[in-house]
Amino acid sequence: MTPATADVVVVGAGPAGCAAAITLARAGRQVVVIDKARFPRDKCCGDGLTTGALRLLEHFGLSPSAVASWTPLTDVWIRSPSTRVGYFPLPQDRGTYAAVARRIDLDAALVDLARQAGATVAEGHGLVKTGCPQVSDTISIEAEGLGTISARYVIGADGMWSPLRRLLGVADEPGYHGEWHAVRQYFTDVTGPAARELWVIFEPDLLPGYVWSFPLAGGRANVGFGILRAKANLHGSQLAKLWPEMLAREHIRALLGASARPESAHRAWPIPTRLGRSALSAAGGRALFAGDAARAGDPMTGEGIGQALETGALAARSVLRAGARHPGRATMDYHRAIATGVALDNQLASLLSRALAHRKGVRGAIWVASSTPWRAGHFARWIFEDYPRALPLTPWRWGRHGFNQPGAWAKAG
């Protein structure tokens, strides 16, 4: 039975929504999570997990054994537009620094954790997309099949085209489709290097975008590419046509192996990366946005799971600190946390992405980073967000072990 009132309603049960729900429920708040989907459900994604994302997953109590497709990684290979290949090893004896997990498995495990924490999760009940939520000292939303739910706060974690943003009048400009566009396809019977190694391939015609191949157990791989929409100046259907051309390239075929075959059709999706330039709150602070609804993706890599987990948890903590009667404080706290943390990291990533838009920039970066084992190791840890992207430039965030933390689940061996 879903209650008609709660302390907080979370719209969306992906990583951002579950991070918010777990944080709030563990603090003793009554939390209702609604999602139009029923879990497990697939989500178009590259499935890669950075060190930062992994540490957050560990913090929320996730056990890798609960995720069927969990695949830890230590070897990273990057190919430059000039065909130079750099090898970047991650630490192998201090926990997990990188992993791949299908979203159909990962998100279902996070929903289970939210329930275990005490949140009520209502699957198959999306936000009614007509009418405006009523706001006074509470905010009331209408959920499909559930009726009206009133709460002190609503956290919108409902994705790129957030219905909550639209209902509250804070949608981006008409025609907004995100800064990045990506295409993904699962392959099976992979026998080439992609069966066991993570590859990033900078194709000259995609820069600063790239092709990826992330291995999964059983000779399978998640293979795809991401490209800046503005640079490509293409529509989604035209971008999708690039995919067969990419797969036909000799070095990509060799990477997968002669027997590799698609497991299912390719899928495409947009990635929003304008955190700090889109609204983070609405309704006088009664509504906060997280994950893709906050446009939080990494402008350099397009990665978004770690950012979703972080922004979801930050939104929840802002609500907890502000209390039920001070939504303005929640807004200020959340904006401050974003501005002095993940937004700074994304700003630096955006600047670096400009350098990667040129062949010489990519070639130079890979050459320098792979020139010594020490550089290669530290570059790998930086790329996989072992520490926040802009941490070297933000000394107020330096901690005792800021640049030398173990990976996730280090104590578990």
Short mmCIF file of C-alpha atoms in Angstrom, two decimals:
data_model
loop_
_atom_site.label_atom_id
_atom_site.label_comp_id
_atom_site.label_asym_id
_atom_site.label_seq_id
_atom_site.Cartn_x
_atom_site.Cartn_y
_atom_site.Cartn_z
CA MET A 1 0.00 0.00 0.00
CA THR A 2 1.50 3.32 -1.10
CA PRO A 3 0.90 6.11 1.45
CA ALA A 4 -0.84 9.32 0.40
CA THR A 5 1.62 11.40 2.39
CA ALA A 6 5.37 11.19 2.87
CA ASP A 7 8.33 13.27 3.91
CA VAL A 8 9.82 13.03 0.41
CA VAL A 9 8.60 11.69 -2.92
CA VAL A 10 11.32 10.61 -5.34
CA VAL A 11 10.30 10.51 -9.00
CA GLY A 12 12.46 7.94 -10.80
CA ALA A 13 14.08 4.78 -9.46
CA GLY A 14 17.34 4.87 -11.39
CA PRO A 15 20.72 5.44 -9.69
CA ALA A 16 19.99 9.08 -8.76
CA GLY A 17 16.56 8.31 -7.33
CA CYS A 18 17.73 5.26 -5.41
CA ALA A 19 20.72 7.16 -3.99
CA ALA A 20 18.35 9.85 -2.71
CA ALA A 21 15.85 7.34 -1.36
CA ILE A 22 18.46 5.24 0.47
CA THR A 23 20.05 8.35 2.03
CA LEU A 24 16.70 9.68 3.24
CA ALA A 25 15.24 6.37 4.42
CA ARG A 26 18.35 5.54 6.44
CA ALA A 27 17.96 8.92 8.15
CA GLY A 28 14.47 7.92 9.26
CA ARG A 29 12.43 9.83 6.67
CA GLN A 30 9.30 8.38 5.07
CA VAL A 31 10.14 8.09 1.38
CA VAL A 32 7.97 7.09 -1.58
CA VAL A 33 9.68 6.32 -4.89
CA ILE A 34 7.58 6.14 -8.05
CA ASP A 35 8.72 4.93 -11.46
CA LYS A 36 6.74 4.22 -14.60
CA ALA A 37 8.87 1.12 -15.27
CA ARG A 38 8.84 -2.24 -13.55
CA PHE A 39 12.21 -3.64 -12.55
CA PRO A 40 14.31 -5.26 -13.81
CA ARG A 41 14.19 -3.08 -16.90
CA ASP A 42 16.88 -2.30 -19.44
CA LYS A 43 18.39 1.17 -19.70
CA CYS A 44 20.46 2.33 -22.63
CA CYS A 45 23.95 2.93 -21.24
CA GLY A 46 27.60 2.08 -21.70
CA ASP A 47 27.42 0.13 -18.39
CA GLY A 48 30.86 1.33 -17.24
CA LEU A 49 31.41 2.13 -13.56
CA THR A 50 34.16 4.50 -12.45
CA THR A 51 36.00 4.30 -9.14
CA GLY A 52 33.93 7.18 -7.80
CA ALA A 53 30.70 5.40 -8.71
CA LEU A 54 31.94 2.16 -7.19
CA ARG A 55 32.78 3.78 -3.86
CA LEU A 56 29.30 5.27 -3.72
CA LEU A 57 27.74 1.91 -4.51
CA GLU A 58 29.76 0.38 -1.70
CA HIS A 59 28.60 3.18 0.62
CA PHE A 60 24.97 2.44 -0.23
CA GLY A 61 25.51 -1.21 0.65
CA LEU A 62 25.60 -2.80 -2.79
CA SER A 63 27.22 -6.22 -2.98
CA PRO A 64 28.74 -7.04 -6.38
CA SER A 65 27.38 -10.58 -5.95
CA ALA A 66 23.85 -9.11 -6.22
CA VAL A 67 24.53 -7.97 -9.81
CA ALA A 68 24.56 -10.92 -12.20
CA SER A 69 26.61 -9.24 -14.95
CA TRP A 70 29.20 -7.71 -12.60
CA THR A 71 32.62 -7.67 -14.31
CA PRO A 72 35.60 -6.04 -12.52
CA LEU A 73 38.37 -4.62 -14.72
CA THR A 74 42.04 -3.74 -14.36
CA ASP A 75 43.26 -3.30 -17.96
CA VAL A 76 42.43 -0.22 -20.03
CA TRP A 77 43.56 0.33 -23.60
CA ILE A 78 43.20 3.62 -25.47
CA ARG A 79 43.80 4.01 -29.23
CA SER A 80 44.58 7.46 -30.63
CA PRO A 81 43.50 8.75 -34.07
CA SER A 82 47.05 8.03 -35.29
CA THR A 83 46.59 4.34 -34.27
CA ARG A 84 48.97 4.65 -31.31
CA VAL A 85 47.76 2.43 -28.48
CA GLY A 86 48.39 3.21 -24.83
CA TYR A 87 48.03 0.71 -21.99
CA PHE A 88 46.77 2.07 -18.69
CA PRO A 89 46.67 -0.36 -15.76
CA LEU A 90 44.53 0.14 -12.69
CA PRO A 91 45.63 -1.13 -9.27
CA GLN A 92 44.94 -4.82 -8.78
CA ASP A 93 45.47 -5.35 -5.06
CA ARG A 94 43.58 -2.48 -3.37
CA GLY A 95 39.94 -3.09 -4.21
CA THR A 96 37.94 -2.45 -7.38
CA TYR A 97 38.68 0.64 -9.47
CA ALA A 98 36.57 -0.11 -12.55
CA ALA A 99 33.76 -2.47 -13.44
CA VAL A 100 31.06 -3.12 -16.01
CA ALA A 101 27.51 -4.07 -15.05
CA ARG A 102 24.42 -4.13 -17.22
CA ARG A 103 21.90 -1.54 -16.12
CA ILE A 104 19.12 -4.10 -16.16
CA ASP A 105 20.95 -5.81 -13.29
CA LEU A 106 22.48 -2.81 -11.51
CA ASP A 107 19.32 -0.71 -11.31
CA ALA A 108 17.24 -3.64 -10.04
CA ALA A 109 19.80 -4.23 -7.28
CA LEU A 110 19.63 -0.54 -6.29
CA VAL A 111 15.83 -0.68 -6.13
CA ASP A 112 16.15 -3.65 -3.78
CA LEU A 113 18.54 -1.64 -1.60
CA ALA A 114 16.08 1.28 -1.47
CA ARG A 115 13.36 -1.06 -0.24
CA GLN A 116 15.70 -2.63 2.30
CA ALA A 117 16.52 0.86 3.60
CA GLY A 118 12.81 1.43 4.26
CA ALA A 119 11.62 3.34 1.19
CA THR A 120 8.30 2.48 -0.43
CA VAL A 121 8.96 1.81 -4.12
CA ALA A 122 5.91 1.92 -6.41
CA GLU A 123 6.82 0.37 -9.77
CA GLY A 124 4.67 0.86 -12.85
CA HIS A 125 3.36 4.22 -11.62
CA GLY A 126 4.69 7.22 -13.48
CA LEU A 127 4.03 10.88 -12.84
CA VAL A 128 0.78 12.14 -14.36
CA LYS A 129 1.94 14.52 -17.07
CA THR A 130 -0.97 16.94 -16.98
CA GLY A 131 -1.68 19.64 -14.44
CA CYS A 132 0.78 21.40 -12.19
CA PRO A 133 1.83 20.03 -8.78
CA GLN A 134 0.24 22.03 -5.96
CA VAL A 135 2.70 23.77 -3.68
CA SER A 136 2.21 25.36 -0.27
CA ASP A 137 3.98 24.06 2.82
CA THR A 138 3.91 20.73 0.97
CA ILE A 139 4.08 19.73 -2.68
CA SER A 140 1.42 17.41 -4.08
CA ILE A 141 1.94 15.30 -7.17
CA GLU A 142 -0.33 12.84 -8.94
CA ALA A 143 0.96 9.38 -9.78
CA GLU A 144 -0.65 7.09 -12.33
CA GLY A 145 -2.85 4.56 -10.56
CA LEU A 146 -1.98 5.92 -7.11
CA GLY A 147 -3.68 9.28 -6.99
CA THR A 148 -2.29 12.29 -5.16
CA ILE A 149 0.75 12.02 -2.90
CA SER A 150 1.70 14.98 -0.71
CA ALA A 151 5.19 15.50 0.70
CA ARG A 152 7.45 18.19 2.04
CA TYR A 153 9.83 17.69 -0.89
CA VAL A 154 9.96 16.03 -4.28
CA ILE A 155 13.27 14.95 -5.81
CA GLY A 156 13.11 14.67 -9.59
CA ALA A 157 15.35 11.87 -10.78
CA ASP A 158 13.23 11.10 -13.80
CA GLY A 159 15.76 11.42 -16.56
CA MET A 160 16.70 13.58 -19.50
CA TRP A 161 13.13 14.57 -20.39
CA SER A 162 12.02 14.88 -16.79
CA PRO A 163 8.20 15.11 -16.61
CA LEU A 164 8.58 16.81 -13.24
CA ARG A 165 10.72 19.57 -14.76
CA ARG A 166 8.12 20.15 -17.46
CA LEU A 167 5.20 20.18 -15.01
CA LEU A 168 7.01 22.76 -12.87
CA GLY A 169 7.88 24.93 -15.88
CA VAL A 170 11.65 24.53 -15.79
CA ALA A 171 12.25 22.55 -18.98
CA ASP A 172 15.15 23.57 -21.23
CA GLU A 173 14.64 25.36 -24.51
CA PRO A 174 12.35 23.67 -27.07
CA GLY A 175 14.13 21.01 -29.07
CA TYR A 176 16.78 20.33 -26.44
CA HIS A 177 18.26 16.86 -27.02
CA GLY A 178 21.33 16.91 -24.82
CA GLU A 179 24.93 17.75 -25.59
CA TRP A 180 26.01 14.19 -26.42
CA HIS A 181 24.42 11.38 -28.34
CA ALA A 182 25.37 7.73 -27.92
CA VAL A 183 24.68 4.41 -29.60
CA ARG A 184 25.06 1.05 -27.85
CA GLN A 185 24.81 -2.60 -28.85
CA TYR A 186 25.51 -5.85 -27.00
CA PHE A 187 27.66 -8.47 -28.72
CA THR A 188 28.11 -12.13 -27.92
CA ASP A 189 30.73 -14.70 -29.01
CA VAL A 190 33.41 -12.03 -28.66
CA THR A 191 36.81 -13.69 -29.11
CA GLY A 192 39.15 -10.73 -29.71
CA PRO A 193 40.82 -8.55 -27.07
CA ALA A 194 37.43 -6.97 -26.32
CA ALA A 195 36.40 -10.19 -24.58
CA ARG A 196 38.58 -9.34 -21.57
CA GLU A 197 39.89 -5.77 -21.98
CA LEU A 198 38.28 -2.34 -21.82
CA TRP A 199 38.98 -0.35 -24.97
CA VAL A 200 38.47 3.32 -25.84
CA ILE A 201 39.07 4.20 -29.50
CA PHE A 202 39.33 7.81 -30.62
CA GLU A 203 38.15 7.80 -34.23
CA PRO A 204 39.18 10.94 -36.18
CA ASP A 205 35.63 11.63 -37.36
CA LEU A 206 34.11 11.36 -33.88
CA LEU A 207 36.44 13.63 -31.88
CA PRO A 208 36.07 14.47 -29.07
CA GLY A 209 33.79 11.46 -29.13
CA TYR A 210 35.00 7.89 -29.16
CA VAL A 211 34.11 4.23 -29.61
CA TRP A 212 34.09 2.02 -26.53
CA SER A 213 34.13 -1.70 -25.93
CA PHE A 214 33.45 -2.84 -22.36
CA PRO A 215 33.78 -6.59 -21.64
CA LEU A 216 31.14 -8.67 -19.91
CA ALA A 217 31.39 -12.24 -18.70
CA GLY A 218 30.80 -15.14 -21.06
CA GLY A 219 32.41 -13.69 -24.17
CA ARG A 220 30.06 -10.71 -24.34
CA ALA A 221 30.68 -6.97 -24.63
CA ASN A 222 28.89 -3.63 -24.55
CA VAL A 223 30.07 -1.78 -27.66
CA GLY A 224 29.08 1.73 -28.70
CA PHE A 225 30.13 5.27 -29.51
CA GLY A 226 29.43 8.76 -28.23
CA ILE A 227 29.60 11.99 -30.19
CA LEU A 228 28.94 15.67 -29.49
CA ARG A 229 25.63 16.52 -31.10
CA ALA A 230 26.63 20.10 -31.97
CA LYS A 231 29.86 18.95 -33.61
CA ALA A 232 28.12 16.27 -35.60
CA ASN A 233 25.27 18.58 -36.63
CA LEU A 234 23.19 15.49 -37.20
CA HIS A 235 19.80 14.26 -36.07
CA GLY A 236 19.38 11.05 -34.08
CA SER A 237 18.37 8.93 -37.08
CA GLN A 238 21.43 10.12 -39.02
CA LEU A 239 23.69 9.42 -36.05
CA ALA A 240 22.34 5.88 -35.86
CA LYS A 241 23.40 5.32 -39.47
CA LEU A 242 27.02 5.87 -38.44
CA TRP A 243 26.95 2.72 -36.33
CA PRO A 244 27.17 0.08 -39.10
CA GLU A 245 30.00 2.10 -40.62
CA MET A 246 31.90 2.05 -37.32
CA LEU A 247 31.45 -1.70 -36.92
CA ALA A 248 32.75 -2.28 -40.45
CA ARG A 249 36.12 -0.68 -39.71
CA GLU A 250 38.89 -3.25 -39.70
CA HIS A 251 40.43 -2.44 -36.32
CA ILE A 252 37.04 -2.59 -34.59
CA ARG A 253 36.20 -5.92 -36.23
CA ALA A 254 39.57 -7.26 -35.10
CA LEU A 255 38.92 -6.05 -31.58
CA LEU A 256 35.69 -8.05 -31.35
CA GLY A 257 36.88 -11.13 -33.22
CA ALA A 258 35.58 -12.86 -36.31
CA SER A 259 32.76 -14.73 -34.57
CA ALA A 260 31.27 -11.77 -32.68
CA ARG A 261 27.62 -11.16 -33.44
CA PRO A 262 24.99 -8.71 -32.20
CA GLU A 263 22.89 -9.96 -29.33
CA SER A 264 20.11 -7.49 -30.10
CA ALA A 265 19.44 -4.33 -32.08
CA HIS A 266 21.47 -1.21 -31.35
CA ARG A 267 19.87 1.54 -29.28
CA ALA A 268 20.56 5.26 -29.11
CA TRP A 269 20.05 7.86 -26.38
CA PRO A 270 20.90 11.50 -25.58
CA ILE A 271 23.20 12.59 -22.76
CA PRO A 272 22.67 15.98 -21.04
CA THR A 273 25.87 17.59 -19.70
CA ARG A 274 24.95 21.13 -18.70
CA LEU A 275 25.04 20.87 -14.92
CA GLY A 276 25.18 24.38 -13.48
CA ARG A 277 23.47 25.86 -16.52
CA SER A 278 20.06 24.25 -15.96
CA ALA A 279 17.66 24.62 -13.06
CA LEU A 280 18.47 22.46 -10.05
CA SER A 281 15.35 23.36 -8.10
CA ALA A 282 11.80 24.62 -8.45
CA ALA A 283 8.62 25.25 -6.46
CA GLY A 284 10.42 27.44 -3.96
CA GLY A 285 12.87 24.69 -3.13
CA ARG A 286 10.24 21.99 -2.58
CA ALA A 287 11.52 20.26 -5.74
CA LEU A 288 15.18 19.39 -6.41
CA PHE A 289 16.56 17.68 -9.52
CA ALA A 290 19.30 15.04 -9.70
CA GLY A 291 21.03 12.84 -12.27
CA ASP A 292 20.03 13.40 -15.90
CA ALA A 293 17.14 15.58 -14.69
CA ALA A 294 19.87 17.94 -13.41
CA ARG A 295 21.87 17.53 -16.66
CA ALA A 296 24.75 16.07 -14.62
CA GLY A 297 26.59 13.90 -17.19
CA ASP A 298 30.37 14.25 -17.60
CA PRO A 299 31.04 16.64 -20.54
CA MET A 300 34.27 14.82 -21.47
CA THR A 301 33.25 11.16 -21.32
CA GLY A 302 29.45 11.24 -21.24
CA GLU A 303 29.56 9.05 -18.11
CA GLY A 304 26.61 9.60 -15.84
CA ILE A 305 26.16 6.85 -13.24
CA GLY A 306 28.62 8.28 -10.75
CA GLN A 307 27.20 11.78 -11.23
CA ALA A 308 23.67 10.44 -10.76
CA LEU A 309 24.58 8.70 -7.51
CA GLU A 310 26.39 11.77 -6.22
CA THR A 311 23.72 14.34 -7.09
CA GLY A 312 20.95 12.10 -5.74
CA ALA A 313 22.76 11.76 -2.41
CA LEU A 314 23.55 15.51 -2.30
CA ALA A 315 19.90 16.42 -2.92
CA ALA A 316 18.83 14.11 -0.10
CA ARG A 317 21.40 15.51 2.32
CA SER A 318 20.30 19.06 1.51
CA VAL A 319 16.72 18.11 2.40
CA LEU A 320 17.88 16.54 5.65
CA ARG A 321 19.94 19.57 6.66
CA ALA A 322 17.20 22.07 5.79
CA GLY A 323 14.34 20.32 7.53
CA ALA A 324 10.70 20.15 6.52
CA ARG A 325 9.88 23.84 6.87
CA HIS A 326 12.85 25.50 5.19
CA PRO A 327 12.88 24.64 1.46
CA GLY A 328 14.87 27.78 0.70
CA ARG A 329 17.70 26.43 2.80
CA ALA A 330 17.54 23.12 0.94
CA THR A 331 17.90 24.99 -2.36
CA MET A 332 20.85 27.04 -1.14
CA ASP A 333 22.57 24.03 0.36
CA TYR A 334 22.10 21.93 -2.77
CA HIS A 335 23.27 24.68 -5.12
CA ARG A 336 26.34 25.25 -2.95
CA ALA A 337 27.20 21.54 -2.82
CA ILE A 338 26.90 21.22 -6.60
CA ALA A 339 28.79 24.45 -7.35
CA THR A 340 31.76 23.59 -5.12
CA GLY A 341 31.98 19.94 -6.17
CA VAL A 342 30.67 18.07 -9.17
CA ALA A 343 29.99 21.21 -11.22
CA LEU A 344 33.66 22.19 -10.91
CA ASP A 345 34.69 18.73 -12.05
CA ASN A 346 32.36 18.98 -15.03
CA GLN A 347 33.68 22.43 -15.94
CA LEU A 348 37.23 21.09 -16.10
CA ALA A 349 36.02 18.09 -18.09
CA SER A 350 34.34 20.44 -20.55
CA LEU A 351 37.60 22.36 -21.07
CA LEU A 352 39.55 19.15 -21.59
CA SER A 353 36.96 17.93 -24.06
CA ARG A 354 37.84 20.89 -26.27
CA ALA A 355 41.45 19.70 -26.42
CA LEU A 356 40.26 16.21 -27.35
CA ALA A 357 38.37 17.66 -30.30
CA HIS A 358 41.69 17.82 -32.20
CA ARG A 359 43.85 14.93 -33.35
CA LYS A 360 47.02 16.52 -32.01
CA GLY A 361 45.42 16.99 -28.61
CA VAL A 362 44.42 13.34 -28.34
CA ARG A 363 47.73 12.04 -29.71
CA GLY A 364 49.71 14.23 -27.33
CA ALA A 365 47.65 13.28 -24.30
CA ILE A 366 47.97 9.55 -24.95
CA TRP A 367 51.68 9.80 -25.76
CA VAL A 368 52.48 11.72 -22.57
CA ALA A 369 50.19 9.66 -20.35
CA SER A 370 51.57 6.32 -21.54
CA SER A 371 55.25 7.35 -21.63
CA THR A 372 56.08 5.85 -18.21
CA PRO A 373 54.36 3.24 -16.00
CA TRP A 374 53.89 5.85 -13.26
CA ARG A 375 52.13 8.26 -15.60
CA ALA A 376 50.03 5.51 -17.12
CA GLY A 377 48.83 4.30 -13.74
CA HIS A 378 47.93 7.76 -12.47
CA PHE A 379 46.25 8.70 -15.73
CA ALA A 380 44.06 5.63 -15.51
CA ARG A 381 43.04 6.52 -11.98
CA TRP A 382 42.27 10.11 -12.99
CA ILE A 383 40.21 9.04 -16.01
CA PHE A 384 38.22 6.61 -13.86
CA GLU A 385 37.58 9.29 -11.24
CA ASP A 386 39.57 7.68 -8.46
CA TYR A 387 39.38 11.24 -7.14
CA PRO A 388 37.17 14.12 -8.33
CA ARG A 389 38.21 15.37 -11.75
CA ALA A 390 39.19 18.86 -10.57
CA LEU A 391 40.57 17.81 -7.18
CA PRO A 392 44.17 18.91 -7.95
CA LEU A 393 42.84 22.44 -8.59
CA THR A 394 40.52 22.61 -5.57
CA PRO A 395 42.69 22.29 -2.44
CA TRP A 396 39.76 22.91 -0.09
CA ARG A 397 38.59 19.39 -1.03
CA TRP A 398 41.90 17.73 -0.30
CA GLY A 399 41.70 15.14 2.41
CA ARG A 400 44.27 12.99 4.13
CA HIS A 401 44.01 10.28 1.49
CA GLY A 402 42.47 12.34 -1.32
CA PHE A 403 44.90 11.14 -3.99
CA ASN A 404 45.66 7.69 -2.62
CA GLN A 405 42.44 5.97 -1.63
CA PRO A 406 41.85 2.25 -2.01
CA GLY A 407 39.26 1.09 -4.50
CA ALA A 408 35.80 -0.07 -3.54
CA TRP A 409 35.35 -3.20 -1.43
CA ALA A 410 39.04 -3.20 -0.55
CA LYS A 411 38.32 -4.65 2.90
CA ALA A 412 36.41 -7.50 1.29
CA GLY A 413 39.53 -8.45 -0.65
#
